CSV table of C-alpha atoms in Angstrom, one decimal:
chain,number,residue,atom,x,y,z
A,1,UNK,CA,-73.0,-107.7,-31.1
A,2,UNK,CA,-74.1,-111.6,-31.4
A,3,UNK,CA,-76.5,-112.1,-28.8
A,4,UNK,CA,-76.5,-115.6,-27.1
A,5,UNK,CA,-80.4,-115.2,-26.7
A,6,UNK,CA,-80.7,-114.3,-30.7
A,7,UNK,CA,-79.2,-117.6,-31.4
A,8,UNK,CA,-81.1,-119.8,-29.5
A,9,UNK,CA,-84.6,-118.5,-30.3
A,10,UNK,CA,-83.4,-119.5,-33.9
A,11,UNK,CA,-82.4,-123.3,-32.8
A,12,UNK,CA,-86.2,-123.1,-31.1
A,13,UNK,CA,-87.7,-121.7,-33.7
A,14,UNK,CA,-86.0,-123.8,-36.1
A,15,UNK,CA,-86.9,-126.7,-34.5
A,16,UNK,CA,-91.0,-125.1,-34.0
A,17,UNK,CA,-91.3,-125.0,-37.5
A,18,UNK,CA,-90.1,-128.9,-38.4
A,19,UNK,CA,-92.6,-129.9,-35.5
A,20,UNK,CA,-90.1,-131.1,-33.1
A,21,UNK,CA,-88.9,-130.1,-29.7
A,22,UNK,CA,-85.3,-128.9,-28.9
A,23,UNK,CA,-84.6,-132.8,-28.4
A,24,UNK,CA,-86.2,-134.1,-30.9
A,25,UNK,CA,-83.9,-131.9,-33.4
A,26,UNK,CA,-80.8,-133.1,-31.9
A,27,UNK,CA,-81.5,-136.5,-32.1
A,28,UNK,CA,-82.6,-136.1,-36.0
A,29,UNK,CA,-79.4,-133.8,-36.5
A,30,UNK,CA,-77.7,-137.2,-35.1
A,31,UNK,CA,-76.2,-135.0,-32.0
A,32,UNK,CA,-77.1,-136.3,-28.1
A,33,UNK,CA,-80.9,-135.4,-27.4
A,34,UNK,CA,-79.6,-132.9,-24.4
A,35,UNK,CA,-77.4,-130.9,-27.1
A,36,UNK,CA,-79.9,-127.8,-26.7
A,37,UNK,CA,-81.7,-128.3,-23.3
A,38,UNK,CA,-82.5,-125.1,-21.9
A,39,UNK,CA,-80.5,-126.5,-18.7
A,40,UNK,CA,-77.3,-126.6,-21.0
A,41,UNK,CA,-77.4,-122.8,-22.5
A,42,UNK,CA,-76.3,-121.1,-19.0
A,43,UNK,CA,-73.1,-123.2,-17.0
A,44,UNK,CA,-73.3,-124.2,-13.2
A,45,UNK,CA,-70.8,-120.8,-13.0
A,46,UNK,CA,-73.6,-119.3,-14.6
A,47,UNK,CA,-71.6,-118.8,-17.9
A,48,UNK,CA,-73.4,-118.4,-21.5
A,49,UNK,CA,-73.0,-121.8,-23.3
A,50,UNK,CA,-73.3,-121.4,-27.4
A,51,UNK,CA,-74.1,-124.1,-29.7
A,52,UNK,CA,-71.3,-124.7,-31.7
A,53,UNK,CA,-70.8,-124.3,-35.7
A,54,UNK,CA,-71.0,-127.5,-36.4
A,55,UNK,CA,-74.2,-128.3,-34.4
A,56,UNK,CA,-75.8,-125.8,-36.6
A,57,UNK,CA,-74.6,-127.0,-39.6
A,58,UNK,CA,-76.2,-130.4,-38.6
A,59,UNK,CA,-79.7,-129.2,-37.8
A,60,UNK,CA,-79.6,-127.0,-41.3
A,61,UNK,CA,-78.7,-130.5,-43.1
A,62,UNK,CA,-81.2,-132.9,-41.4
A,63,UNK,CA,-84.1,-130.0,-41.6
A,64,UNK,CA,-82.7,-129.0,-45.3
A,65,UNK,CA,-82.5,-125.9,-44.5
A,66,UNK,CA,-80.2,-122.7,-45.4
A,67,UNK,CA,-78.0,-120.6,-43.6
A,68,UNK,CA,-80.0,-117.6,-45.3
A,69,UNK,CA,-83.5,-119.1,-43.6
A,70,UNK,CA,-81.4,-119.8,-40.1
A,71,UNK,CA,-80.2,-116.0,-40.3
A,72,UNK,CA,-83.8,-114.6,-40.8
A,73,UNK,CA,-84.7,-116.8,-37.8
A,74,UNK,CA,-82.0,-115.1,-35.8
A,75,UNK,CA,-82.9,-111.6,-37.2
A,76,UNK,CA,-81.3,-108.2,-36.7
A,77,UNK,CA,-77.6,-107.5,-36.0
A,78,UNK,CA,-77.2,-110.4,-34.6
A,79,UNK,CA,-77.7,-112.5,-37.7
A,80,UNK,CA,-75.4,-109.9,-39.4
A,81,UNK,CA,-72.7,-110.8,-37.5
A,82,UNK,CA,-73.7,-114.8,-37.9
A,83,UNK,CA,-73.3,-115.1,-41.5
A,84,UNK,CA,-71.0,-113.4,-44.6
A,85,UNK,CA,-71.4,-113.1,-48.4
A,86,UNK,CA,-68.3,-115.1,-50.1
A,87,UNK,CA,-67.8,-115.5,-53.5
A,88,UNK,CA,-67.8,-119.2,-55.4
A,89,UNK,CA,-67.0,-120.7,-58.3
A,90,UNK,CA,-67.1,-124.3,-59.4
A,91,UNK,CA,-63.7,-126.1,-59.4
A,92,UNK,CA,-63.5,-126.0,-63.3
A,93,UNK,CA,-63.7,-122.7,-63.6
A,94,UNK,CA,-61.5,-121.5,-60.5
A,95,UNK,CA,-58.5,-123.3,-62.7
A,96,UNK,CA,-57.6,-119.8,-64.0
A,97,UNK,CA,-54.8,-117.7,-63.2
A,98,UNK,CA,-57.5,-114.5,-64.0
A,99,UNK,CA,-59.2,-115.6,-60.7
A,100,UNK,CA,-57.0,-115.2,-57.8
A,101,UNK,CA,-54.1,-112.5,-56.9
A,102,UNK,CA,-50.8,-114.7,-56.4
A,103,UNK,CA,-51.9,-114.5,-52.4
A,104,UNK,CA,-54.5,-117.0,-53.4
A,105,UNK,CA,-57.5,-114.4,-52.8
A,106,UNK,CA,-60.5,-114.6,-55.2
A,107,UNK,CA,-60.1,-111.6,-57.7
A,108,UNK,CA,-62.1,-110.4,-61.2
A,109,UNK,CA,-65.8,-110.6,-61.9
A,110,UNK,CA,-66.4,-114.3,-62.3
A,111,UNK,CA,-67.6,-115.5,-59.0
A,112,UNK,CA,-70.6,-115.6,-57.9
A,113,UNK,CA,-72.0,-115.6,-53.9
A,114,UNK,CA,-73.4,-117.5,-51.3
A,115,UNK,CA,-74.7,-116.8,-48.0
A,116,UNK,CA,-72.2,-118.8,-45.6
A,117,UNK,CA,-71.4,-119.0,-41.7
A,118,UNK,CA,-68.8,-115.7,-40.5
A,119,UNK,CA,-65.5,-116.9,-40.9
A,120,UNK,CA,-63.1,-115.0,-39.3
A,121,UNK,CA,-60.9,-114.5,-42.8
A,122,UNK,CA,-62.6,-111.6,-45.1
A,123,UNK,CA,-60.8,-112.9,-48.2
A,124,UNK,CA,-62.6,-116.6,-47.2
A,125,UNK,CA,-64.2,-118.0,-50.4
A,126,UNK,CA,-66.0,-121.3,-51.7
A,127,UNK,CA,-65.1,-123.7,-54.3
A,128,UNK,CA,-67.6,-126.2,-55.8
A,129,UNK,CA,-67.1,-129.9,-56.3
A,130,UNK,CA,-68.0,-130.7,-60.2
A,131,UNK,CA,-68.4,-134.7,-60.8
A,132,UNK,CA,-67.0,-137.2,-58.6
A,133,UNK,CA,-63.2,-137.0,-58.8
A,134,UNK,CA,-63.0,-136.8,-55.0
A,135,UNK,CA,-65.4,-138.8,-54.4
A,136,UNK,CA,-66.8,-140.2,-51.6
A,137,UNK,CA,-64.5,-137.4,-49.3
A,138,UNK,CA,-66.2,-134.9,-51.7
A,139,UNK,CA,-69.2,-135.1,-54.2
A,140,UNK,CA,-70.8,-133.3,-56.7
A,141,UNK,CA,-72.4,-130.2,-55.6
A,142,UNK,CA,-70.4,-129.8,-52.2
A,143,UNK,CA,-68.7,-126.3,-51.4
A,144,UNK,CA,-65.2,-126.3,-49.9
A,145,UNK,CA,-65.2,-123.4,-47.7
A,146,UNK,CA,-61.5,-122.3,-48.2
A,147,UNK,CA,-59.4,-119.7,-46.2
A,148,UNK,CA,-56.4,-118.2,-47.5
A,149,UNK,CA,-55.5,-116.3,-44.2
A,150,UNK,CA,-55.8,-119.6,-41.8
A,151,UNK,CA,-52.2,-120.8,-40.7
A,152,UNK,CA,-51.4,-124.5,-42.4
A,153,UNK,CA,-50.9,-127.5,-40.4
A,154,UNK,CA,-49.8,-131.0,-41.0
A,155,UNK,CA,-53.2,-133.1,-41.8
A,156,UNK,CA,-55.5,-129.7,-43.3
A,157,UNK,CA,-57.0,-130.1,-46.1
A,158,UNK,CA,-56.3,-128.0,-48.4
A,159,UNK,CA,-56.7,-126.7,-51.9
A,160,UNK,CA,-53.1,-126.1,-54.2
A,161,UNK,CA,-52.4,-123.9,-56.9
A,162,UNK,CA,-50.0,-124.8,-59.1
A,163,UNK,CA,-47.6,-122.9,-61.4
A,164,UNK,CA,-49.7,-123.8,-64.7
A,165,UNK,CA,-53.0,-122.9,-62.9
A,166,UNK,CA,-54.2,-126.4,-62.0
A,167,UNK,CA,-55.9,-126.5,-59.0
A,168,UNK,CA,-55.8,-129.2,-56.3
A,169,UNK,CA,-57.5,-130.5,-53.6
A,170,UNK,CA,-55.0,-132.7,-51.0
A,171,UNK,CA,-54.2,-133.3,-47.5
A,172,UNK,CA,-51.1,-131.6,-46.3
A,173,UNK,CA,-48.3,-134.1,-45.6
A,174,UNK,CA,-45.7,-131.7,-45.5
A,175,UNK,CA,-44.6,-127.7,-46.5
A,176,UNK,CA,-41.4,-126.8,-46.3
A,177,UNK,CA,-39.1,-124.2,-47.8
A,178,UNK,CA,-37.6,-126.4,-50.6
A,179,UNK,CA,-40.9,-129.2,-51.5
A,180,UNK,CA,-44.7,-129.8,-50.6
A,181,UNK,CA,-45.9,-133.0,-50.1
A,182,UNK,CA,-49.7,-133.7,-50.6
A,183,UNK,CA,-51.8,-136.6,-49.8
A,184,UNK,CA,-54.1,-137.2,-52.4
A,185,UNK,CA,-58.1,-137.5,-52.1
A,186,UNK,CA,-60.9,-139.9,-53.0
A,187,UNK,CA,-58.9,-141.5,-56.5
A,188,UNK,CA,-56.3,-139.1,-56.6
A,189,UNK,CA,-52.4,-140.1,-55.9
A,190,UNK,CA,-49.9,-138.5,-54.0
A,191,UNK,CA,-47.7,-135.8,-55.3
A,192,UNK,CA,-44.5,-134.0,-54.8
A,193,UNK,CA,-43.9,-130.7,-55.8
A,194,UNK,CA,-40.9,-128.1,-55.3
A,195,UNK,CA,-41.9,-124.9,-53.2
A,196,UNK,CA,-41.0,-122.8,-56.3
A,197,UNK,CA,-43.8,-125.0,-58.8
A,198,UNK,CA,-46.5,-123.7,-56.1
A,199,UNK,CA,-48.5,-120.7,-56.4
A,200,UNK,CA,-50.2,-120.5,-53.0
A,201,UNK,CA,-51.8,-123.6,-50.7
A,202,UNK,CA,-54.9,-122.5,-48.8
A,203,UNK,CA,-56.6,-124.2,-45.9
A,204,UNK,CA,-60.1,-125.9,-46.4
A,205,UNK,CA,-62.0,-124.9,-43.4
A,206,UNK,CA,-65.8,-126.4,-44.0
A,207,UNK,CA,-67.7,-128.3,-46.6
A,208,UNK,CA,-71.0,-126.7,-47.4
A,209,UNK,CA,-74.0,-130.0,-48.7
């Protein structure tokens, strides 16, 4: 079980070991200086208050530190349940039809793995950002944290497979039975496609720095 008290011993410690108070690693995470206040981890109805995904993202970026060290700081089943081993592989190499089943789920041997927040989607995997065609939306180096169980909505990012393997990275205009419409990113244009030209269109959940 994730224990609320588990979690925020890590933000302390976390914090402890940059030489900062629980304040002063909001503020440098760029998040309001209360964010982690003792006094804001229990509600007035005496409720457990977490800090979200994204807060933790931000304190990992402006301390430049992992996921991996943030789990250790958790520690035990709790930081089991925190994190997940996906498998990535760089954008250029993804473009294969030997590395995904046609339900867009990573298959074969080529992937490696990273050490990534739990996603709620066991078939969840990461795709790397080579050069700067998506540039400044996405650069070099960045992970997209892609799920090909989350339900698709108008606006999602999302990553495209099409029928001669080429994979995409869009916005979702529109997906309906007959055509896909995608919005395109950084200095790509917008396409068109019919439904039957598309392999599978998975949802961008997270971009791992």
């Amino acid at each position: 079980m994730l224990k609320h008290a588990d979690i925020w011993r890590a933000v302390d410690s976390l914090a402890i070991r940059n030489s900062l108070s629980p304040s002063g690693l909001a503020r440098k995470a760029g998040l309001d200086p209360t964010t982690f206040n003792k006094s804001k981890r229990i509600t007035p109805q005496n409720k457990q208050r977490w800090p979200s995904t994204e807060s933790i993202a931000k304190i990992l970026a402006a301390t430049n530190s992992t996921l991996a060290e943030f789990v250790e700081l958790v520690g035990g089943e709790s930081g089991g349940l925190l994190a997940q081993r996906i498998p990535v592989l760089d954008l250029t190499h993804a473009a294969s039809g030997k590395n995904f089943d046609p339900q867009g789920r990573p298959t074969g041997n080529s992937w490696d793995e990273t050490l990534f927040a739990h996603v709620d989607d066991p078939a969840a995997y990461g795709l790397e950002i080579i050069g700067s065609l998506y540039a400044p939306i996405y650069n070099d180096g960045n992970v997209l944290i892609v799920s090909p169980a989350a339900d698709l909505r108008r606006g999602d990012r999302v990553a495209v497979m099409t029928k001669n393997f080429q994979i995409l990275i869009k916005e979702l205009i529109r997906n309906s039975p007959l055509k896909v419409e995608l919005k395109g990113l950084g200095s790509q244009e917008d396409k068109s496609y019919l439904a039957q030209d598309i392999v599978w269109i998975a949802r961008i959940l997270w971009v791992s720095q």
